[in-house]
Amino acid sequence: MPVLVMKFGGTSVANPDRIRRAAKRVGVEVAKGYDVIVIVSAMSGKTNELVGWVNETSPLYDAREYDAVVSSGENVTAGLMALTLQEMDVPARSWQGWQVPLRTTSAHSAARIEDIPPDNINAKFGEGMRVAVVAGFQGISPEGRITTLGRGGSDTTAVAFAAAFEAERCDIYTDVDGVYTTDPRITSKARKLDRIAFEEMLELASLGAKVLQTRSVELAMRYNVKLRVLSSFEEQSDEAGTLVCAEEEIMESNVVNGIAYSRDEAKMTLISVADRPGIAAAIFGPLSDAGVNVDMIIQNISEEGRTDMTFSCPTDQVMRAEKAIQAAKTRGEINYHDFVADTDVSKVSAVGIGMRSQSGVAAKMFKTLSDEGVNIKVIATSEIKISVLIDRKYMELAVQALHDAFELDKAG
């Protein structure tokens, strides 16, 4: 039998009613002749509740026990989904991570998947089981302890299973009906994409689009797993949702395929740093050690042996960044005159694989923002992306203007 992986997020399994709706979708695929691996998240809000209970019980908690508690939400959903399918006369059973086994590293609450041997589940498929309902987000460490994969881990679980079982496709059911050219809450002209390349989806996910978790897209691209993003709440057809696939499977697309944004960014500048070999490592090494997620980096031209170094990071990491930089200065590793943080900026990005072969995208983007009176503070580019930092108050205006300028409401 061909294998299909179906993943249902928290809103899709929020109560027994929604679990029944999801189970019916699974039943449709079983009737088409698939053996199905269903990956489930905890019911909506349940993981946050469990995390709250852990923090209330033990603020300085043992990470191993944290994982034991917060992984339990998925176990409940998996059992209820299996029971619901059994009531529909679909042969199904639930699997926890350790039963598969989904083997991970020992990094509790941020474990990485190392191996998913298919033997146990395949043996049950051979005995007549048609659906394996697997608790997402969890695995087992080399020490035999329960681990969790971090936020969005169920998406990663689903893609990893699709790769391990060479599934025909991995369907991600969520509360949106696909990937859009930008956030429909910001512009009503946002258009659902029928297909998007892995690289584009990876950029959009890392730049703030919340539809798919970045690690899951990385994994899908590495193992060439076809991903389909679908709504749990709408009637489906074979062409529903958005297919995330290899670039070669897309006939034509716009030069720019999406406008992404990250609302809460900060621009940080070290003024008058000694310009010498190793200065970048001396600055960004301590930031990395402190867990600061640095994004855009700009170094000014050196004058009289001094330079300015600007970088961006999420606003909730500003205090951590300031502390790390100050500590490096105290240790004598870096020397600077001032450290300035602007916490009132946002990042807006244009993404598209068509940028590789067509010039003028940057010029068009910058002119569009100029015409709207939007000042650009920092620019960063890659092969298929152009990102700018701007004042936060102009973020929605910039997204709308760029969406119109690149005519993203029209199909390529």
Short mmCIF file of N, CA and C in Angstrom, two decimals, residues 270-399:
data_model
loop_
_atom_site.label_atom_id
_atom_site.label_comp_id
_atom_site.label_asym_id
_atom_site.label_seq_id
_atom_site.Cartn_x
_atom_site.Cartn_y
_atom_site.Cartn_z
N LEU A 270 26.79 49.07 17.36
CA LEU A 270 28.00 49.35 18.13
C LEU A 270 28.73 50.47 17.41
N ILE A 271 28.84 51.61 18.07
CA ILE A 271 29.44 52.79 17.45
C ILE A 271 30.93 52.86 17.77
N SER A 272 31.69 53.07 16.72
CA SER A 272 33.15 53.24 16.82
C SER A 272 33.83 52.05 17.50
N VAL A 273 33.79 50.92 16.78
CA VAL A 273 34.47 49.71 17.23
C VAL A 273 35.85 49.68 16.59
N ALA A 274 36.84 49.19 17.32
CA ALA A 274 38.18 49.04 16.75
C ALA A 274 38.11 48.08 15.56
N ASP A 275 38.56 48.54 14.39
CA ASP A 275 38.47 47.72 13.17
C ASP A 275 39.76 46.91 13.04
N ARG A 276 39.68 45.63 13.42
CA ARG A 276 40.87 44.77 13.40
C ARG A 276 40.44 43.35 13.05
N PRO A 277 41.37 42.51 12.62
CA PRO A 277 41.01 41.11 12.34
C PRO A 277 40.42 40.43 13.58
N GLY A 278 39.32 39.74 13.40
CA GLY A 278 38.69 39.01 14.50
C GLY A 278 37.65 39.79 15.27
N ILE A 279 37.42 41.07 14.89
CA ILE A 279 36.47 41.88 15.66
C ILE A 279 35.04 41.34 15.50
N ALA A 280 34.69 40.85 14.29
CA ALA A 280 33.33 40.32 14.09
C ALA A 280 33.11 39.09 14.97
N ALA A 281 34.12 38.22 15.04
CA ALA A 281 34.01 37.03 15.89
C ALA A 281 33.90 37.42 17.36
N ALA A 282 34.63 38.47 17.75
CA ALA A 282 34.60 38.92 19.15
C ALA A 282 33.24 39.47 19.53
N ILE A 283 32.51 40.02 18.54
CA ILE A 283 31.17 40.57 18.81
C ILE A 283 30.11 39.48 18.75
N PHE A 284 30.12 38.71 17.67
CA PHE A 284 29.02 37.78 17.44
C PHE A 284 29.19 36.44 18.13
N GLY A 285 30.40 36.13 18.58
CA GLY A 285 30.61 34.92 19.38
C GLY A 285 29.84 34.98 20.70
N PRO A 286 30.05 36.05 21.50
CA PRO A 286 29.30 36.18 22.76
C PRO A 286 27.78 36.26 22.55
N LEU A 287 27.35 36.90 21.45
CA LEU A 287 25.91 36.97 21.17
C LEU A 287 25.35 35.57 20.91
N SER A 288 26.10 34.76 20.16
CA SER A 288 25.68 33.38 19.88
C SER A 288 25.63 32.57 21.17
N ASP A 289 26.66 32.73 22.00
CA ASP A 289 26.70 32.00 23.28
C ASP A 289 25.52 32.36 24.17
N ALA A 290 25.05 33.62 24.04
CA ALA A 290 23.94 34.09 24.87
C ALA A 290 22.58 33.72 24.27
N GLY A 291 22.60 33.04 23.10
CA GLY A 291 21.34 32.61 22.47
C GLY A 291 20.61 33.72 21.74
N VAL A 292 21.35 34.77 21.31
CA VAL A 292 20.72 35.87 20.57
C VAL A 292 20.66 35.49 19.09
N ASN A 293 19.48 35.58 18.51
CA ASN A 293 19.26 35.21 17.12
C ASN A 293 19.53 36.42 16.22
N VAL A 294 20.78 36.60 15.83
CA VAL A 294 21.18 37.74 15.00
C VAL A 294 20.77 37.48 13.56
N ASP A 295 20.24 38.52 12.90
CA ASP A 295 19.80 38.35 11.52
C ASP A 295 20.65 39.22 10.59
N MET A 296 20.21 40.44 10.32
CA MET A 296 20.90 41.29 9.37
C MET A 296 22.15 41.90 10.02
N ILE A 297 23.26 41.92 9.29
CA ILE A 297 24.51 42.48 9.81
C ILE A 297 25.09 43.44 8.78
N ILE A 298 25.39 44.64 9.21
CA ILE A 298 25.98 45.64 8.33
C ILE A 298 27.21 46.23 9.02
N GLN A 299 28.35 46.29 8.30
CA GLN A 299 29.54 46.95 8.83
C GLN A 299 29.84 48.16 7.95
N ASN A 300 30.02 49.31 8.60
CA ASN A 300 30.31 50.53 7.85
C ASN A 300 31.77 50.56 7.41
N ILE A 301 32.08 51.49 6.49
CA ILE A 301 33.46 51.69 6.05
C ILE A 301 34.30 52.18 7.22
N SER A 302 35.52 51.66 7.30
CA SER A 302 36.41 52.02 8.40
C SER A 302 37.02 53.40 8.20
N GLU A 303 37.07 54.17 9.27
CA GLU A 303 37.74 55.47 9.25
C GLU A 303 38.67 55.55 10.46
N GLU A 304 39.93 55.81 10.18
CA GLU A 304 40.94 55.94 11.24
C GLU A 304 40.92 54.74 12.20
N GLY A 305 40.77 53.58 11.62
CA GLY A 305 40.84 52.36 12.41
C GLY A 305 39.61 52.05 13.24
N ARG A 306 38.52 52.81 13.04
CA ARG A 306 37.28 52.56 13.77
C ARG A 306 36.14 52.33 12.77
N THR A 307 35.14 51.56 13.18
CA THR A 307 33.99 51.29 12.32
C THR A 307 32.74 51.15 13.17
N ASP A 308 31.57 51.22 12.53
CA ASP A 308 30.29 50.95 13.21
C ASP A 308 29.79 49.59 12.76
N MET A 309 29.22 48.82 13.67
CA MET A 309 28.68 47.49 13.37
C MET A 309 27.21 47.46 13.77
N THR A 310 26.34 47.22 12.80
CA THR A 310 24.89 47.18 13.04
C THR A 310 24.36 45.77 12.81
N PHE A 311 23.45 45.33 13.68
CA PHE A 311 22.80 44.04 13.47
C PHE A 311 21.36 44.12 13.97
N SER A 312 20.55 43.16 13.55
CA SER A 312 19.16 43.11 14.03
C SER A 312 18.93 41.82 14.79
N CYS A 313 17.95 41.86 15.69
CA CYS A 313 17.54 40.68 16.45
C CYS A 313 16.11 40.90 16.93
N PRO A 314 15.41 39.86 17.37
CA PRO A 314 14.05 40.06 17.92
C PRO A 314 14.09 40.96 19.15
N THR A 315 13.03 41.74 19.33
CA THR A 315 13.02 42.70 20.44
C THR A 315 13.11 42.03 21.80
N ASP A 316 12.60 40.80 21.93
CA ASP A 316 12.64 40.16 23.24
C ASP A 316 14.03 39.62 23.60
N GLN A 317 15.00 39.82 22.68
CA GLN A 317 16.38 39.40 22.96
C GLN A 317 17.33 40.57 23.15
N VAL A 318 16.78 41.79 23.17
CA VAL A 318 17.62 42.99 23.28
C VAL A 318 18.41 43.03 24.58
N MET A 319 17.73 42.76 25.70
CA MET A 319 18.41 42.81 27.00
C MET A 319 19.53 41.77 27.06
N ARG A 320 19.26 40.58 26.51
CA ARG A 320 20.27 39.53 26.49
C ARG A 320 21.48 39.97 25.65
N ALA A 321 21.19 40.62 24.50
CA ALA A 321 22.27 41.09 23.63
C ALA A 321 23.11 42.16 24.32
N GLU A 322 22.43 43.11 24.97
CA GLU A 322 23.15 44.19 25.65
C GLU A 322 24.05 43.63 26.76
N LYS A 323 23.53 42.66 27.49
CA LYS A 323 24.30 42.05 28.58
C LYS A 323 25.54 41.33 28.04
N ALA A 324 25.37 40.59 26.93
CA ALA A 324 26.49 39.85 26.34
C ALA A 324 27.57 40.78 25.81
N ILE A 325 27.14 41.88 25.16
CA ILE A 325 28.11 42.85 24.61
C ILE A 325 28.85 43.56 25.74
N GLN A 326 28.11 43.96 26.77
CA GLN A 326 28.75 44.65 27.90
C GLN A 326 29.76 43.73 28.60
N ALA A 327 29.41 42.45 28.73
CA ALA A 327 30.32 41.50 29.36
C ALA A 327 31.59 41.33 28.52
N ALA A 328 31.44 41.31 27.20
CA ALA A 328 32.61 41.19 26.32
C ALA A 328 33.50 42.42 26.42
N LYS A 329 32.88 43.58 26.58
CA LYS A 329 33.67 44.82 26.75
C LYS A 329 34.42 44.79 28.08
N THR A 330 33.73 44.35 29.13
CA THR A 330 34.36 44.27 30.46
C THR A 330 35.56 43.32 30.44
N ARG A 331 35.44 42.24 29.67
CA ARG A 331 36.54 41.28 29.58
C ARG A 331 37.67 41.78 28.69
N GLY A 332 37.46 42.94 28.03
CA GLY A 332 38.48 43.51 27.16
C GLY A 332 38.53 42.89 25.77
N GLU A 333 37.48 42.14 25.40
CA GLU A 333 37.48 41.47 24.10
C GLU A 333 37.10 42.44 22.97
N ILE A 334 36.26 43.43 23.29
CA ILE A 334 35.88 44.45 22.31
C ILE A 334 35.92 45.82 22.96
N ASN A 335 36.08 46.83 22.11
CA ASN A 335 36.11 48.21 22.59
C ASN A 335 35.23 49.05 21.67
N TYR A 336 34.31 49.80 22.25
CA TYR A 336 33.43 50.66 21.43
C TYR A 336 33.05 51.89 22.24
N HIS A 337 32.58 52.92 21.53
CA HIS A 337 32.22 54.18 22.20
C HIS A 337 30.81 54.16 22.75
N ASP A 338 29.88 53.52 22.01
CA ASP A 338 28.47 53.52 22.43
C ASP A 338 27.75 52.33 21.83
N PHE A 339 26.65 51.94 22.48
CA PHE A 339 25.83 50.83 21.99
C PHE A 339 24.39 51.32 21.97
N VAL A 340 23.82 51.45 20.77
CA VAL A 340 22.50 52.06 20.60
C VAL A 340 21.50 51.02 20.10
N ALA A 341 20.36 50.94 20.77
CA ALA A 341 19.31 49.99 20.36
C ALA A 341 18.06 50.76 19.93
N ASP A 342 17.56 50.44 18.73
CA ASP A 342 16.29 50.97 18.23
C ASP A 342 15.31 49.81 18.23
N THR A 343 14.38 49.82 19.18
CA THR A 343 13.45 48.69 19.34
C THR A 343 12.10 48.93 18.67
N ASP A 344 12.03 49.93 17.82
CA ASP A 344 10.75 50.27 17.20
C ASP A 344 10.81 50.08 15.69
N VAL A 345 11.38 48.94 15.25
CA VAL A 345 11.49 48.68 13.81
C VAL A 345 10.84 47.34 13.48
N SER A 346 10.55 47.14 12.19
CA SER A 346 10.04 45.87 11.68
C SER A 346 10.82 45.49 10.44
N LYS A 347 10.79 44.22 10.14
CA LYS A 347 11.47 43.72 8.94
C LYS A 347 10.42 43.34 7.89
N VAL A 348 10.61 43.81 6.67
CA VAL A 348 9.72 43.46 5.57
C VAL A 348 10.58 42.87 4.46
N SER A 349 10.13 41.74 3.89
CA SER A 349 10.94 41.01 2.92
C SER A 349 10.14 40.63 1.69
N ALA A 350 10.79 40.72 0.54
CA ALA A 350 10.24 40.20 -0.72
C ALA A 350 10.98 38.91 -1.04
N VAL A 351 10.23 37.85 -1.37
CA VAL A 351 10.82 36.53 -1.60
C VAL A 351 10.34 35.98 -2.94
N GLY A 352 11.27 35.39 -3.71
CA GLY A 352 10.87 34.75 -4.97
C GLY A 352 12.04 34.11 -5.68
N ILE A 353 11.85 32.87 -6.16
CA ILE A 353 12.92 32.19 -6.89
C ILE A 353 13.19 32.87 -8.23
N GLY A 354 12.21 33.64 -8.72
CA GLY A 354 12.40 34.35 -9.99
C GLY A 354 13.47 35.43 -9.92
N MET A 355 13.85 35.84 -8.72
CA MET A 355 14.90 36.87 -8.57
C MET A 355 16.23 36.40 -9.14
N ARG A 356 16.44 35.08 -9.17
CA ARG A 356 17.71 34.55 -9.68
C ARG A 356 17.95 34.95 -11.13
N SER A 357 16.87 35.04 -11.89
CA SER A 357 17.02 35.24 -13.33
C SER A 357 16.52 36.60 -13.82
N GLN A 358 16.02 37.44 -12.92
CA GLN A 358 15.49 38.74 -13.36
C GLN A 358 16.05 39.86 -12.51
N SER A 359 16.54 40.90 -13.16
CA SER A 359 17.11 42.05 -12.45
C SER A 359 16.03 43.09 -12.17
N GLY A 360 16.37 44.06 -11.37
CA GLY A 360 15.48 45.20 -11.14
C GLY A 360 14.54 45.05 -9.97
N VAL A 361 14.57 43.90 -9.28
CA VAL A 361 13.64 43.69 -8.16
C VAL A 361 13.97 44.64 -7.01
N ALA A 362 15.24 44.75 -6.67
CA ALA A 362 15.65 45.64 -5.57
C ALA A 362 15.27 47.08 -5.88
N ALA A 363 15.56 47.52 -7.11
CA ALA A 363 15.26 48.90 -7.49
C ALA A 363 13.76 49.19 -7.37
N LYS A 364 12.94 48.23 -7.81
CA LYS A 364 11.48 48.39 -7.75
C LYS A 364 11.01 48.46 -6.29
N MET A 365 11.59 47.59 -5.45
CA MET A 365 11.21 47.55 -4.04
C MET A 365 11.57 48.87 -3.36
N PHE A 366 12.80 49.36 -3.61
CA PHE A 366 13.24 50.58 -2.95
C PHE A 366 12.45 51.80 -3.43
N LYS A 367 12.12 51.85 -4.74
CA LYS A 367 11.35 52.97 -5.26
C LYS A 367 9.93 52.96 -4.70
N THR A 368 9.34 51.78 -4.58
CA THR A 368 7.99 51.67 -4.02
C THR A 368 7.95 52.22 -2.60
N LEU A 369 8.92 51.83 -1.78
CA LEU A 369 8.97 52.32 -0.40
C LEU A 369 9.24 53.81 -0.37
N SER A 370 10.10 54.29 -1.25
CA SER A 370 10.40 55.73 -1.32
C SER A 370 9.14 56.54 -1.67
N ASP A 371 8.38 56.03 -2.65
CA ASP A 371 7.15 56.72 -3.06
C ASP A 371 6.14 56.82 -1.93
N GLU A 372 6.20 55.86 -0.99
CA GLU A 372 5.29 55.87 0.16
C GLU A 372 5.87 56.65 1.34
N GLY A 373 7.08 57.20 1.17
CA GLY A 373 7.70 57.97 2.25
C GLY A 373 8.28 57.11 3.36
N VAL A 374 8.62 55.86 3.01
CA VAL A 374 9.15 54.92 4.01
C VAL A 374 10.68 54.92 3.92
N ASN A 375 11.33 55.25 5.02
CA ASN A 375 12.80 55.28 5.05
C ASN A 375 13.34 53.89 5.40
N ILE A 376 14.35 53.45 4.64
CA ILE A 376 14.98 52.15 4.88
C ILE A 376 16.18 52.34 5.79
N LYS A 377 16.22 51.56 6.87
CA LYS A 377 17.31 51.68 7.84
C LYS A 377 18.44 50.69 7.56
N VAL A 378 18.08 49.47 7.18
CA VAL A 378 19.06 48.42 6.90
C VAL A 378 18.54 47.58 5.74
N ILE A 379 19.46 47.12 4.88
CA ILE A 379 19.11 46.26 3.75
C ILE A 379 19.94 44.98 3.83
N ALA A 380 19.31 43.84 3.58
CA ALA A 380 20.05 42.58 3.47
C ALA A 380 19.46 41.78 2.32
N THR A 381 20.31 41.10 1.57
CA THR A 381 19.83 40.35 0.41
C THR A 381 20.40 38.94 0.40
N SER A 382 19.68 38.05 -0.26
CA SER A 382 20.21 36.72 -0.60
C SER A 382 19.79 36.48 -2.04
N GLU A 383 20.03 35.27 -2.53
CA GLU A 383 19.74 34.96 -3.93
C GLU A 383 18.26 35.13 -4.26
N ILE A 384 17.38 34.81 -3.30
CA ILE A 384 15.94 34.85 -3.59
C ILE A 384 15.18 35.73 -2.59
N LYS A 385 15.88 36.66 -1.91
CA LYS A 385 15.21 37.47 -0.89
C LYS A 385 15.85 38.84 -0.79
N ILE A 386 15.01 39.85 -0.55
CA ILE A 386 15.48 41.19 -0.18
C ILE A 386 14.72 41.59 1.07
N SER A 387 15.46 41.90 2.15
CA SER A 387 14.84 42.31 3.41
C SER A 387 15.27 43.73 3.76
N VAL A 388 14.34 44.48 4.36
CA VAL A 388 14.66 45.82 4.83
C VAL A 388 14.13 46.00 6.25
N LEU A 389 14.83 46.80 7.02
CA LEU A 389 14.33 47.24 8.33
C LEU A 389 13.76 48.63 8.16
N ILE A 390 12.54 48.84 8.67
CA ILE A 390 11.88 50.15 8.57
C ILE A 390 11.21 50.46 9.91
N ASP A 391 10.79 51.71 10.10
CA ASP A 391 10.04 52.06 11.31
C ASP A 391 8.77 51.21 11.37
N ARG A 392 8.46 50.71 12.57
CA ARG A 392 7.34 49.79 12.73
C ARG A 392 6.01 50.40 12.29
N LYS A 393 5.84 51.68 12.48
CA LYS A 393 4.55 52.31 12.14
C LYS A 393 4.25 52.23 10.64
N TYR A 394 5.28 51.98 9.81
CA TYR A 394 5.08 51.89 8.36
C TYR A 394 4.97 50.46 7.85
N MET A 395 5.01 49.48 8.75
CA MET A 395 5.09 48.09 8.32
C MET A 395 3.92 47.66 7.44
N GLU A 396 2.70 47.91 7.90
CA GLU A 396 1.54 47.46 7.12
C GLU A 396 1.45 48.20 5.79
N LEU A 397 1.75 49.49 5.80
CA LEU A 397 1.77 50.27 4.56
C LEU A 397 2.78 49.68 3.58
N ALA A 398 3.97 49.32 4.08
CA ALA A 398 5.02 48.77 3.22
C ALA A 398 4.58 47.43 2.62
N VAL A 399 3.99 46.56 3.43
CA VAL A 399 3.53 45.26 2.95
C VAL A 399 2.49 45.43 1.85
#
